PDB file of C-alpha atoms in Angstrom:
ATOM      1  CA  UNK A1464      95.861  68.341 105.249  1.00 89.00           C
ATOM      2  CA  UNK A1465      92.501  69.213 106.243  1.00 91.00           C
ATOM      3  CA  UNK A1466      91.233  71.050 109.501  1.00 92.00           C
ATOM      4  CA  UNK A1467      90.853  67.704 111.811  1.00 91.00           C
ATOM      5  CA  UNK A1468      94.427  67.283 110.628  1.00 92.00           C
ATOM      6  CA  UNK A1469      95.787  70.246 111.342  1.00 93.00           C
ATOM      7  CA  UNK A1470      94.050  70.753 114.745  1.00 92.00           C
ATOM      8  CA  UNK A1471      95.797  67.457 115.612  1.00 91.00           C
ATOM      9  CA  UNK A1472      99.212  68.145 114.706  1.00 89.00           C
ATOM     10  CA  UNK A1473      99.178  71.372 115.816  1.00 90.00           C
ATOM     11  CA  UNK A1474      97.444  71.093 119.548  1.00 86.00           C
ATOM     12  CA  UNK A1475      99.956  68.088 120.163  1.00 80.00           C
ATOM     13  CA  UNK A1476     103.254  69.411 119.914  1.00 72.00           C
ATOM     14  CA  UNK A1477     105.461  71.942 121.660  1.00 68.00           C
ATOM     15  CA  UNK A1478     106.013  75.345 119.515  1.00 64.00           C
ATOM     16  CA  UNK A1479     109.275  75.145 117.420  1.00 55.00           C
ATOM     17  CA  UNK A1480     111.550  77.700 118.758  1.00 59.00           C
ATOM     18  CA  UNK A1481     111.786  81.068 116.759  1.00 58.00           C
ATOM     19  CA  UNK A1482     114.569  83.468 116.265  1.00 56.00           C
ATOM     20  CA  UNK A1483     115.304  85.452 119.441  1.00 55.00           C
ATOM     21  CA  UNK A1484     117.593  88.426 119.189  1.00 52.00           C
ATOM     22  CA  UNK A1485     119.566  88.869 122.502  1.00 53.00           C
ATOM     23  CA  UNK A1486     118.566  92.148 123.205  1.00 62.00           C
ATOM     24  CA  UNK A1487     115.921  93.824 125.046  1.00 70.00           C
ATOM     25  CA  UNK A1488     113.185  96.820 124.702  1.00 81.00           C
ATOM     26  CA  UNK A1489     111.624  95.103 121.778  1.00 87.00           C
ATOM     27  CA  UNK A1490     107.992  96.528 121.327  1.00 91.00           C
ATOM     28  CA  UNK A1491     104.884  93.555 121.810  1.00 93.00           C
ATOM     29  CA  UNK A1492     103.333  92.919 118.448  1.00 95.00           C
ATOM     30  CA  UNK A1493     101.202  90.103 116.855  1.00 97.00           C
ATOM     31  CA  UNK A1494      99.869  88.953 114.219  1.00 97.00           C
ATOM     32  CA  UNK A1495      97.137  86.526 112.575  1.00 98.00           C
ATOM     33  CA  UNK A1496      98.364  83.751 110.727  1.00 98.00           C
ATOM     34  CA  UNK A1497      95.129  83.176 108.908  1.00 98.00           C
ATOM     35  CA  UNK A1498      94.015  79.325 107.669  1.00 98.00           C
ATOM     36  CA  UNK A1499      91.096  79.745 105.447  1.00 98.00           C
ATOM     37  CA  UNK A1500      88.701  76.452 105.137  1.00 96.00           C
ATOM     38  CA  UNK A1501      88.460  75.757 101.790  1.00 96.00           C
ATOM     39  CA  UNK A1502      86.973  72.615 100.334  1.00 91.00           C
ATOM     40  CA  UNK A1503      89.487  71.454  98.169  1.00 91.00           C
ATOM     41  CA  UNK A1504      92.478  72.300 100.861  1.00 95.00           C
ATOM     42  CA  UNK A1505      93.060  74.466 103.374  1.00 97.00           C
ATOM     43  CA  UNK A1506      94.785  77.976 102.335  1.00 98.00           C
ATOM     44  CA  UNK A1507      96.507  80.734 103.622  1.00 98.00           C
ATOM     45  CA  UNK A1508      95.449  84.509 103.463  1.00 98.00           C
ATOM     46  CA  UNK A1509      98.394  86.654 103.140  1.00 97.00           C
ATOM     47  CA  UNK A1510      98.456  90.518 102.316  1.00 96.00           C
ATOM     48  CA  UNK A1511     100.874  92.710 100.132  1.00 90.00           C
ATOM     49  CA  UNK A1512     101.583  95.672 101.881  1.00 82.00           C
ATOM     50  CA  UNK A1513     100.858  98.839 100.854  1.00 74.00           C
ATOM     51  CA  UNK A1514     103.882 100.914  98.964  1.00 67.00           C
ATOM     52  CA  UNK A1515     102.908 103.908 100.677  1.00 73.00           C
ATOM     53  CA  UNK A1516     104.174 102.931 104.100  1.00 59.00           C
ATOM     54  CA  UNK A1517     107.132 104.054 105.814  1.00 67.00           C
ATOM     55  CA  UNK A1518     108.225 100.594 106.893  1.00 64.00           C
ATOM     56  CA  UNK A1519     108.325  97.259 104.697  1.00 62.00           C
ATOM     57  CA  UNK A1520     106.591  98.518 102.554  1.00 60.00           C
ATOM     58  CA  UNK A1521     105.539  96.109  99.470  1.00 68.00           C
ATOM     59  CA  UNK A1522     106.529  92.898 101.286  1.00 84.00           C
ATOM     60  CA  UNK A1523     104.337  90.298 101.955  1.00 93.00           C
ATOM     61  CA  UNK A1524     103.187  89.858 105.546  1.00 93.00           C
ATOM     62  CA  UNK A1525     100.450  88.229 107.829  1.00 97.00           C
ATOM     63  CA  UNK A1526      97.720  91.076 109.094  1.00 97.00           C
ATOM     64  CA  UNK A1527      98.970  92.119 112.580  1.00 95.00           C
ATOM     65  CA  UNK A1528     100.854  94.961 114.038  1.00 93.00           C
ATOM     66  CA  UNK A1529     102.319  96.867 117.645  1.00 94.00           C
ATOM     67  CA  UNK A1530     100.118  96.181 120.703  1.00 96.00           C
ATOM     68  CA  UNK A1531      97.999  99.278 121.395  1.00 96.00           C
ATOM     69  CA  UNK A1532      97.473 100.128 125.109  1.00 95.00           C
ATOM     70  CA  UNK A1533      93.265  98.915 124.465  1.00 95.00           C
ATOM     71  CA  UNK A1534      94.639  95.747 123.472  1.00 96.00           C
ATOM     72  CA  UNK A1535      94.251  93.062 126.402  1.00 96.00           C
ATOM     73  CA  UNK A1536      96.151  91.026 125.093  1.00 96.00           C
ATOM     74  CA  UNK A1537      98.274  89.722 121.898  1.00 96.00           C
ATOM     75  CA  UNK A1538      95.678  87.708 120.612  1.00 97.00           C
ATOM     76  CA  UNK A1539      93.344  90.892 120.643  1.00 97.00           C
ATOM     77  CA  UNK A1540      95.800  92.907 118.915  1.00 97.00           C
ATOM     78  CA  UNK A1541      96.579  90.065 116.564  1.00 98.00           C
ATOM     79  CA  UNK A1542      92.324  90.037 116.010  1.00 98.00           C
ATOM     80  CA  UNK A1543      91.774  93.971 115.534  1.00 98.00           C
ATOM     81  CA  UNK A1544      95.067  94.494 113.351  1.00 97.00           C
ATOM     82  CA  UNK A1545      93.013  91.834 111.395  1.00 98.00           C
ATOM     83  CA  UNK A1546      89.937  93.413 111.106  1.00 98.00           C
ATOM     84  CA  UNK A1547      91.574  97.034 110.557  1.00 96.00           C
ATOM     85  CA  UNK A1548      93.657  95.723 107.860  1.00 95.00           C
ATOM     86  CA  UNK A1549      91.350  92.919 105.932  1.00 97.00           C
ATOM     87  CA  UNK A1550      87.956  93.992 107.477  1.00 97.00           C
ATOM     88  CA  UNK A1551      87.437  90.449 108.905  1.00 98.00           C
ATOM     89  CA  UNK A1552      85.728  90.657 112.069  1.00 97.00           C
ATOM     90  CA  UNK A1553      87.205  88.700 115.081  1.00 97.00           C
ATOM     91  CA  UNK A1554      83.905  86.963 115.143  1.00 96.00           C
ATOM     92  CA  UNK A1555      84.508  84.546 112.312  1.00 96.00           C
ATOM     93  CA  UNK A1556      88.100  83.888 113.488  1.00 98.00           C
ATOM     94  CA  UNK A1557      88.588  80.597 115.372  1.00 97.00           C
ATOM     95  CA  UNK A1558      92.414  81.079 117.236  1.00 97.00           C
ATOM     96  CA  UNK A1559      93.718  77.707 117.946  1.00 95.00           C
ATOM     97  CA  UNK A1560      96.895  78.676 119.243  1.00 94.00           C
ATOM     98  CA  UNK A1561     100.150  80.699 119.206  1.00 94.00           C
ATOM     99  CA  UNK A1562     103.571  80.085 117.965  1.00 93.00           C
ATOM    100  CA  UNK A1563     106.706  81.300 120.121  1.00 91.00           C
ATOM    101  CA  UNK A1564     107.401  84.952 119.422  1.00 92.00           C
ATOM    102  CA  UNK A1565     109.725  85.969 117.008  1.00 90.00           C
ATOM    103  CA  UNK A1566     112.027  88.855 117.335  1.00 85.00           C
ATOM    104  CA  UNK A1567     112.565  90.976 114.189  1.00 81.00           C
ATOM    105  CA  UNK A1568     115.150  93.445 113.225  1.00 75.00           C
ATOM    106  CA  UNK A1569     112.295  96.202 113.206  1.00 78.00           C
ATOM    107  CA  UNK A1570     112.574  95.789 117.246  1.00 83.00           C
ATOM    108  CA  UNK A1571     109.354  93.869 117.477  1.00 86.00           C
ATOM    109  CA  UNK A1572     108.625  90.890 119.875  1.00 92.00           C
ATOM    110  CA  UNK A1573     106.206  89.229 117.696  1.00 94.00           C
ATOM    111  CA  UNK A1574     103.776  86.729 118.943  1.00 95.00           C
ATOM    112  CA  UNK A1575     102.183  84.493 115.801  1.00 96.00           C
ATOM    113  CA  UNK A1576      98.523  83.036 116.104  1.00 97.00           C
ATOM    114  CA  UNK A1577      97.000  80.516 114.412  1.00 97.00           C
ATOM    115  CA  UNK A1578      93.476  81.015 113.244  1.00 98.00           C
ATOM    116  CA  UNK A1579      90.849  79.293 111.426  1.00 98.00           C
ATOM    117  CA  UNK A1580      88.981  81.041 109.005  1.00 97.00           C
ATOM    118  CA  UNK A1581      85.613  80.522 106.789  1.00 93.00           C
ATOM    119  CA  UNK A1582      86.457  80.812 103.110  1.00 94.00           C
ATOM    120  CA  UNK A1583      83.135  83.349 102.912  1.00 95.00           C
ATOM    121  CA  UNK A1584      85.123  85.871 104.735  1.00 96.00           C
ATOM    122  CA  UNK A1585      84.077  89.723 103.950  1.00 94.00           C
ATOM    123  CA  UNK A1586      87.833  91.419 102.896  1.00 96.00           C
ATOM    124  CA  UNK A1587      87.678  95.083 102.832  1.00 96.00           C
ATOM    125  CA  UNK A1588      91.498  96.069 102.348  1.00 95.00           C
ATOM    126  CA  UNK A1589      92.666  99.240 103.999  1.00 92.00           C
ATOM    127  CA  UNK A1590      94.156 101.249 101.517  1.00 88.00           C
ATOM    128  CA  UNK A1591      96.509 102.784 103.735  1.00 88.00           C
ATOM    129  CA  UNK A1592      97.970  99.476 104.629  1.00 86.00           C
ATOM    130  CA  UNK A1593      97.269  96.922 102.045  1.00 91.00           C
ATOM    131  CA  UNK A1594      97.430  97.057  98.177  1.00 90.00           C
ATOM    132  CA  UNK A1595      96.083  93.254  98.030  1.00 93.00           C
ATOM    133  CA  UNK A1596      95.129  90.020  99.836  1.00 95.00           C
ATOM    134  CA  UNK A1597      95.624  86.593  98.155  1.00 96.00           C
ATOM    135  CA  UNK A1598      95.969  82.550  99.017  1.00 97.00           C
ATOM    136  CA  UNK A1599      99.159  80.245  99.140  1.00 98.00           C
ATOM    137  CA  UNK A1600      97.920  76.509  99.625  1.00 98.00           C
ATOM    138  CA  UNK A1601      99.013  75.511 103.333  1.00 98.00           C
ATOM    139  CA  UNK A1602     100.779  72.369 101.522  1.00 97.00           C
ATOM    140  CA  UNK A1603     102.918  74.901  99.609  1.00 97.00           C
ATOM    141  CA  UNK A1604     104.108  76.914 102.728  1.00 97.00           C
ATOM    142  CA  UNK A1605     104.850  73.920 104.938  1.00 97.00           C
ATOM    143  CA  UNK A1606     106.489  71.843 101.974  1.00 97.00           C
ATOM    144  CA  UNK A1607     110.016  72.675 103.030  1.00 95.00           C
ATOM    145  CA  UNK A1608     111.475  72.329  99.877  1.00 96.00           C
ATOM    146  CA  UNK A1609     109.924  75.389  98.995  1.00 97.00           C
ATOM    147  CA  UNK A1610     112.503  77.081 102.078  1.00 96.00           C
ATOM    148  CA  UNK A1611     115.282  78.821 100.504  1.00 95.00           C
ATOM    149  CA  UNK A1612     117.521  79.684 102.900  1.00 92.00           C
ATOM    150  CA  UNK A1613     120.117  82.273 102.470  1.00 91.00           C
ATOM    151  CA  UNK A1614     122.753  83.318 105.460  1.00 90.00           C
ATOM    152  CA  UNK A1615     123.528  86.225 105.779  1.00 85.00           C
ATOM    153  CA  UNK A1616     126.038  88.550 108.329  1.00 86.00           C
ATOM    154  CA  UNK A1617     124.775  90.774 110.509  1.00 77.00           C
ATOM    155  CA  UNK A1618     126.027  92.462 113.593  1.00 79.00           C
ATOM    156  CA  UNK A1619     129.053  90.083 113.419  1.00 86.00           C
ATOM    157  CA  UNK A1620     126.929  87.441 113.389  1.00 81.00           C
ATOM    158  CA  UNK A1621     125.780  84.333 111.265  1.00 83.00           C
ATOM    159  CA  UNK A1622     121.508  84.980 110.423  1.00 80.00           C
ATOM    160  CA  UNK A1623     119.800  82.620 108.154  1.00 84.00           C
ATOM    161  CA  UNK A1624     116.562  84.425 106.131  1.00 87.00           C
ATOM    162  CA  UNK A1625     114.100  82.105 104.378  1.00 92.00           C
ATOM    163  CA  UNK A1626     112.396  82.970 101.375  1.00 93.00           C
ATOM    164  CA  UNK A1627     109.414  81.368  99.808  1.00 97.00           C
ATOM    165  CA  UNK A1628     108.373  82.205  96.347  1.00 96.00           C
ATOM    166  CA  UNK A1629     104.810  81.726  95.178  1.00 95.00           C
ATOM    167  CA  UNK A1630     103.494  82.518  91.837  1.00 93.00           C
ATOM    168  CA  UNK A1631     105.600  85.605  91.025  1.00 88.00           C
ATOM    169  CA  UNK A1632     106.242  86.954  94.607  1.00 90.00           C
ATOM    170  CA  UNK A1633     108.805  86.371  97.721  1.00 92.00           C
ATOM    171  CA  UNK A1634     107.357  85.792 101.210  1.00 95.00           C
ATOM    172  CA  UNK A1635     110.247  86.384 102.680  1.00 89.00           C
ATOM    173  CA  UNK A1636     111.813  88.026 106.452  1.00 90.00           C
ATOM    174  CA  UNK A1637     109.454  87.368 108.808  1.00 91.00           C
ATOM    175  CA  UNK A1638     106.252  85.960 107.339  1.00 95.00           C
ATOM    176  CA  UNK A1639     108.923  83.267 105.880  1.00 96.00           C
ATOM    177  CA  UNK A1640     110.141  82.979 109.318  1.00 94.00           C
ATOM    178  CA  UNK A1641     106.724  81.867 111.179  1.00 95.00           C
ATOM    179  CA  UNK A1642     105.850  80.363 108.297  1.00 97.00           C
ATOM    180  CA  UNK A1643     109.171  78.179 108.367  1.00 95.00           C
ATOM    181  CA  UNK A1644     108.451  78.059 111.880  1.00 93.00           C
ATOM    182  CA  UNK A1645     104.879  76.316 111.708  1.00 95.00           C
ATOM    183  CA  UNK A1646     106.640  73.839 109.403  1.00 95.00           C
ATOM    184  CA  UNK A1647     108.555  72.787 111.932  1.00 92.00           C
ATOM    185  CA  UNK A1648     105.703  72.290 114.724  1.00 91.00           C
ATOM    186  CA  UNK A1649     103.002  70.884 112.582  1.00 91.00           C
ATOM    187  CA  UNK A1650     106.100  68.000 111.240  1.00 86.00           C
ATOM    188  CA  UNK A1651     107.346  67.193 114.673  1.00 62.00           C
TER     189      UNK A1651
END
């Protein structure tokens, strides 16, 4: 898939639906989900989180966080978590578009955006949020044969959680949901 491509598929469908817990007072969060333009394929930027954090910490996940009061909207949040996180400047971020939000057990209402991105990025990790950035091939994540499901019960209830191993990690949670997610849009 290349960026024409994936402009295409993605501007001309509706967004898949996304899990959607049935209660309320979830906190507004976003994040980027970053396509980097590479000329052999396009690639997704993914971080590791850092082990020193309270929450999730060590698990793969997209740049993004809680919307601060500053932020005027989701995007924006989605565009400084970004640049506080990776050092990538919102400048050299192209958003195309957002998934549906996705509500996580962490008691976030998370809005996913879809951004383009010039492989010559800078990345300047945060160290007190990221221990690494790295890659996955888009054709990798959206292959859904690479979606392992597993159901599990929770809150007498029936939940399915994806994971998606690359290399010698699990994206998995979240990140596996949006990713599963954009799956679904860009093959409708």
């Amino acid at each position: 898939m290349d960026r024409h491509e994936l402009l295409t598929r993605f501007q001309l469908q509706q967004p898949a639906p996304a899990h959607r817990l049935a209660i309320g007072g979830l906190s507004p969060a976003a994040v980027l989900i970053p396509v980097v333009m590479r000329e052999a394929e396009l690639t997704v930027l993914l971080t590791r989180r850092s082990a020193r954090l309270r929450h999730h910490a060590g698990q793969i996940s997209f740049p993004g966080g809680r919307q601060d009061p500053g932020d005027e909207t989701l995007i924006a949040t989605a565009l400084r978590e970004t640049e506080e996180e990776l050092g990538i400047p919102a400048r050299m971020i192209e958003v195309i578009g957002t998934l549906n939000p996705l509500n996580t057990v962490s008691q976030f209402d998370v809005l996913p955006v879809l951004g383009l991105l010039d492989g010559n990025y800078p990345l300047i990790l945060s160290q007190d949020e990221v221990d690494h950035a790295f890659e996955v091939p888009l054709t990798h994540l959206l292959d859904r044969r690479n979606h392992i499901p597993l159901t599990l019960a929770r809150g007498g209830k029936q939940h399915t959680v994806y994971w998606i191993p690359w290399q010698q990690q699990f994206i998995w949670g979240a990140t596996a949901s949006m990713i599963c997610q954009l799956a679904r849009h860009l093959s409708s």
